[in-house]
PDB file of C-alpha atoms in Angstrom:
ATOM      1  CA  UNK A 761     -10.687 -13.148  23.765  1.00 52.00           C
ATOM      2  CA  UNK A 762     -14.441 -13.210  22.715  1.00 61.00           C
ATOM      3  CA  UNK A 763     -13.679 -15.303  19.661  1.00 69.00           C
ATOM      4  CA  UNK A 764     -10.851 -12.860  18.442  1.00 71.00           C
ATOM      5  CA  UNK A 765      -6.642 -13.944  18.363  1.00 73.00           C
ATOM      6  CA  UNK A 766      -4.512 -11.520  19.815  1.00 72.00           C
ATOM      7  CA  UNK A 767      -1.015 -11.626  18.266  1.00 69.00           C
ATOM      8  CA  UNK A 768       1.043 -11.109  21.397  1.00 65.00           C
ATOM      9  CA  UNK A 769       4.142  -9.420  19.958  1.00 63.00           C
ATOM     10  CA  UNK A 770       1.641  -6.697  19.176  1.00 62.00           C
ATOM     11  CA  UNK A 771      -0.367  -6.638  22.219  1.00 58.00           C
ATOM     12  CA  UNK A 772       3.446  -6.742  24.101  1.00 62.00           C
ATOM     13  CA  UNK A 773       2.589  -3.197  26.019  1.00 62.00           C
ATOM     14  CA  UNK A 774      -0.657  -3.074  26.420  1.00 69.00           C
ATOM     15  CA  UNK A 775      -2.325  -3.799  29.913  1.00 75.00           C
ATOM     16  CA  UNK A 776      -4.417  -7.087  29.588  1.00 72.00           C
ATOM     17  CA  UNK A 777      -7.527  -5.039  30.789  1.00 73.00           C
ATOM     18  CA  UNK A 778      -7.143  -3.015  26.959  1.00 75.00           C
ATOM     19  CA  UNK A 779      -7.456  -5.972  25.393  1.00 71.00           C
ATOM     20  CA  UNK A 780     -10.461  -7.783  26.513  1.00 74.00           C
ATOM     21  CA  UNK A 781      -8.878  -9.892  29.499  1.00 76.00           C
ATOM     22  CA  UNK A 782      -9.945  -9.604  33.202  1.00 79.00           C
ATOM     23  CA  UNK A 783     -10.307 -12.184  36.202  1.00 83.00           C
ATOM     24  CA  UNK A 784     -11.987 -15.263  35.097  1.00 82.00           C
ATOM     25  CA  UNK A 785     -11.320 -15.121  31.473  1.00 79.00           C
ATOM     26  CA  UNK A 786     -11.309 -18.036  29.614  1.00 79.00           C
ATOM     27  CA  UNK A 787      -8.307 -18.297  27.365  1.00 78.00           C
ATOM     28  CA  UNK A 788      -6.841 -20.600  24.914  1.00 77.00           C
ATOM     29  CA  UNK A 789      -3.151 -20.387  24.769  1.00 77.00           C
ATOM     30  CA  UNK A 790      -1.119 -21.720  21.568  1.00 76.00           C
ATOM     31  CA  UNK A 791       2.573 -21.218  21.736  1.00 76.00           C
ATOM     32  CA  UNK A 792       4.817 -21.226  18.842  1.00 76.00           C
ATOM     33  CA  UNK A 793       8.431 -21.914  17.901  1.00 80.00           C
ATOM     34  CA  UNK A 794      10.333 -19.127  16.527  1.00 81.00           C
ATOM     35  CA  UNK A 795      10.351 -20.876  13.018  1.00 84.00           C
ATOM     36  CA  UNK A 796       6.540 -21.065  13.471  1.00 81.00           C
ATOM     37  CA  UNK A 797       6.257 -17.327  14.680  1.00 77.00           C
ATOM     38  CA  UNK A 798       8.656 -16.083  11.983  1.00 81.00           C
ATOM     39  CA  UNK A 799       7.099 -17.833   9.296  1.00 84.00           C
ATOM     40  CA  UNK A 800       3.703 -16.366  10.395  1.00 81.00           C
ATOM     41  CA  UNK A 801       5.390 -12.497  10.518  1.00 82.00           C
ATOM     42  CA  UNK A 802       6.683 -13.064   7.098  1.00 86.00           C
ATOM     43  CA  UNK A 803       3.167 -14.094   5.700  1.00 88.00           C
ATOM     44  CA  UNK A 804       1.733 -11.217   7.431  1.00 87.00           C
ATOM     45  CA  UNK A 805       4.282  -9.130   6.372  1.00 87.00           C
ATOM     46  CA  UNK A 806       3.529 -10.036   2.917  1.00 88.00           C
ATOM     47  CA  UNK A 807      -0.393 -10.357   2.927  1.00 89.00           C
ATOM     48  CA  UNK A 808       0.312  -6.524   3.985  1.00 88.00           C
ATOM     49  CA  UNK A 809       2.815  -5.468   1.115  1.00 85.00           C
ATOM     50  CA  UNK A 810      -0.071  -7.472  -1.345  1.00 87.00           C
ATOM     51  CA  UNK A 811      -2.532  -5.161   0.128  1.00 90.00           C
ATOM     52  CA  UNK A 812      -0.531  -1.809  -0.439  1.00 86.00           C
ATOM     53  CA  UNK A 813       0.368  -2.926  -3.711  1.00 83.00           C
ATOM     54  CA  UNK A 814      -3.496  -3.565  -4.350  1.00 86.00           C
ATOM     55  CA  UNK A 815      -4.763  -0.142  -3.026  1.00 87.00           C
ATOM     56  CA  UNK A 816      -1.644   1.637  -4.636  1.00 82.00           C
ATOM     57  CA  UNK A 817      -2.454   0.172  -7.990  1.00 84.00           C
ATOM     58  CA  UNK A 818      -6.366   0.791  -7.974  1.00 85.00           C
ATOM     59  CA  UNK A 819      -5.613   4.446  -6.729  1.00 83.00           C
ATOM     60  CA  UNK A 820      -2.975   5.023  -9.661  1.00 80.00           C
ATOM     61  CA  UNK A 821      -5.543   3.717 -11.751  1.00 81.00           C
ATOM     62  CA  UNK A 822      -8.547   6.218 -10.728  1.00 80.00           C
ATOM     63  CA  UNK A 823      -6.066   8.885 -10.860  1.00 76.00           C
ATOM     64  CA  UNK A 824      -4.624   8.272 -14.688  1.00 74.00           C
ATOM     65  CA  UNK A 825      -8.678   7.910 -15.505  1.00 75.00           C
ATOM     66  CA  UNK A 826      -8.995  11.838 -14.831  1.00 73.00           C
ATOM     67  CA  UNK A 827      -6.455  12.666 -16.646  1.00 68.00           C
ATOM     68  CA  UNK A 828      -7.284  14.702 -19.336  1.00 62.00           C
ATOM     69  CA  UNK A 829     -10.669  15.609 -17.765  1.00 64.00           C
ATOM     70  CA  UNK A 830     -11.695  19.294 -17.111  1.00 58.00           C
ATOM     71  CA  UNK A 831     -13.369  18.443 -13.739  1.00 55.00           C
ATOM     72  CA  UNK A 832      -9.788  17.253 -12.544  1.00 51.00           C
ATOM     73  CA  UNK A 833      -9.680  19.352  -9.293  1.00 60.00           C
ATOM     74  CA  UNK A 834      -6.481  21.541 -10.858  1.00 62.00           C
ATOM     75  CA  UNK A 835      -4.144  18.778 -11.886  1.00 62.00           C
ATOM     76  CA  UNK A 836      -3.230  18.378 -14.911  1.00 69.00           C
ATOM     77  CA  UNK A 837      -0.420  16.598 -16.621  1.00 71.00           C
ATOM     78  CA  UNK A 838       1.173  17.133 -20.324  1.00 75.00           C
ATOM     79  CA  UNK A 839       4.129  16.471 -21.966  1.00 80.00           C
ATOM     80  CA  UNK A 840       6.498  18.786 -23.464  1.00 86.00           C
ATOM     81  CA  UNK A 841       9.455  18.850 -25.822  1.00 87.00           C
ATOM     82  CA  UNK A 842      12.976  20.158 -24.892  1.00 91.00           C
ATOM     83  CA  UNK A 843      11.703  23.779 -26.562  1.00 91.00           C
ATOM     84  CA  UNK A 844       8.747  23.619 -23.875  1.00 89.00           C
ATOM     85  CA  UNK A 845       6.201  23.309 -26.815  1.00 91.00           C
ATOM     86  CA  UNK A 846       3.196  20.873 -25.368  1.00 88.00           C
ATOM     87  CA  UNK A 847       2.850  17.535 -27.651  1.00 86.00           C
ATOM     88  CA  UNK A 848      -0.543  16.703 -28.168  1.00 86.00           C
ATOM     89  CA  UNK A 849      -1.130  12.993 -27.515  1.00 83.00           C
ATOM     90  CA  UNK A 850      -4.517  10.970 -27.644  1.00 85.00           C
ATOM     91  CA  UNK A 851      -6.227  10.806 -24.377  1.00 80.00           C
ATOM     92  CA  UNK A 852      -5.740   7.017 -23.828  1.00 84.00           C
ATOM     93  CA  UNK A 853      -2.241   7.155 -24.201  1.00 85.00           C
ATOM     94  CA  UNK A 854      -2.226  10.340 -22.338  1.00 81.00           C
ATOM     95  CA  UNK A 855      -3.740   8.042 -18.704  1.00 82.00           C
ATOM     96  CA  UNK A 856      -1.035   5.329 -19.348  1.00 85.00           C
ATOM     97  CA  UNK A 857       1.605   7.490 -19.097  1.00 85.00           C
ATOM     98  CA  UNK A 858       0.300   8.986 -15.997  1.00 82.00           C
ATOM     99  CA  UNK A 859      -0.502   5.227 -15.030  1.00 84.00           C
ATOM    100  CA  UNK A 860       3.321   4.355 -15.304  1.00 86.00           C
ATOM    101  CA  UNK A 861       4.849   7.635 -14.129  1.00 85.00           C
ATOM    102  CA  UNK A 862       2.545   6.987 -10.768  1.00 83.00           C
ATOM    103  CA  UNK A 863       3.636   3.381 -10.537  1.00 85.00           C
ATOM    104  CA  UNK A 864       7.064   4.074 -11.157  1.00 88.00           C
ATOM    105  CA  UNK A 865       7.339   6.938  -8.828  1.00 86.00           C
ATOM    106  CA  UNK A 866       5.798   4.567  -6.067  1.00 83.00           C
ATOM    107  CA  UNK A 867       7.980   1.713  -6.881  1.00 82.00           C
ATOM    108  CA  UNK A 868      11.136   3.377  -6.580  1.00 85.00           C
ATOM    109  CA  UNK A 869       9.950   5.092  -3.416  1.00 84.00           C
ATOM    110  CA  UNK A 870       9.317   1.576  -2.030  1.00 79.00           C
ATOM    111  CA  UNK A 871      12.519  -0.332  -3.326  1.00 79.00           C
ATOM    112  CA  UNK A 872      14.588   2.927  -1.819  1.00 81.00           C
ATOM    113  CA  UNK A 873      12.314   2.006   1.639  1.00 77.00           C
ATOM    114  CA  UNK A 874      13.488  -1.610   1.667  1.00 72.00           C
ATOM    115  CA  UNK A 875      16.891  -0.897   0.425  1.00 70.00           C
ATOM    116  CA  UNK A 876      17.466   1.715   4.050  1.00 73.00           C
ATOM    117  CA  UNK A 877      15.581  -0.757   5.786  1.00 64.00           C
ATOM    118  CA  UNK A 878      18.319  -3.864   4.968  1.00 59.00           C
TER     119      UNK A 878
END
């Protein structure tokens, strides 16, 4: 509709009227076999998982770069030994250990996701 693909399994409940269509629309209609249409859900399915991945990485990444920082709006990690005395570490290896505890936290989360969702 006006240049734009409407993925139909998406659009499945909505009245045609919501999405653009009324009397006297032109339309171009494609259909697809179910290998074709699955095949298309799974590369959406993973452009979308790239994309989290992306955002979840960058954000991680900004996050781990305040470490350390007195401006960081009250969070503030450090490590400590089994007597609860803090161990001083340099500030670079400080943000990769944020860096991985973030990633790792988020990874598990997702593999748990996918594992309830098999």
């Amino acid at each position: 509709v006006r240049g734009r693909r409407i993925d139909a399994a998406a659009e499945a409940c909505s009245l045609l009227a919501s999405v653009g269509i009324a009397d006297g629309t032109t339309l171009i209609v494609l259909m697809k076999s179910a290998a074709e249409a699955s095949v298309d859900a799974s590369q959406r399915r993973e452009a979308e998982r790239s994309k989290k991945l992306r955002d979840l990485e960058s954000t991680a990444a900004a996050i781990s770069a305040r470490v350390g920082k007195d401006d960081a709006d009250g969070y503030e990690m450090s490590l400590t030994d089994q007597d609860g005395r803090e161990m001083k570490m340099p500030a670079e290896d400080q943000r990769a250990l944020s860096l991985g505890c973030m990633l790792h936290a988020k990874g598990k989360q997702l593999l748990e996701g996918c594992a309830t969702a098999t």
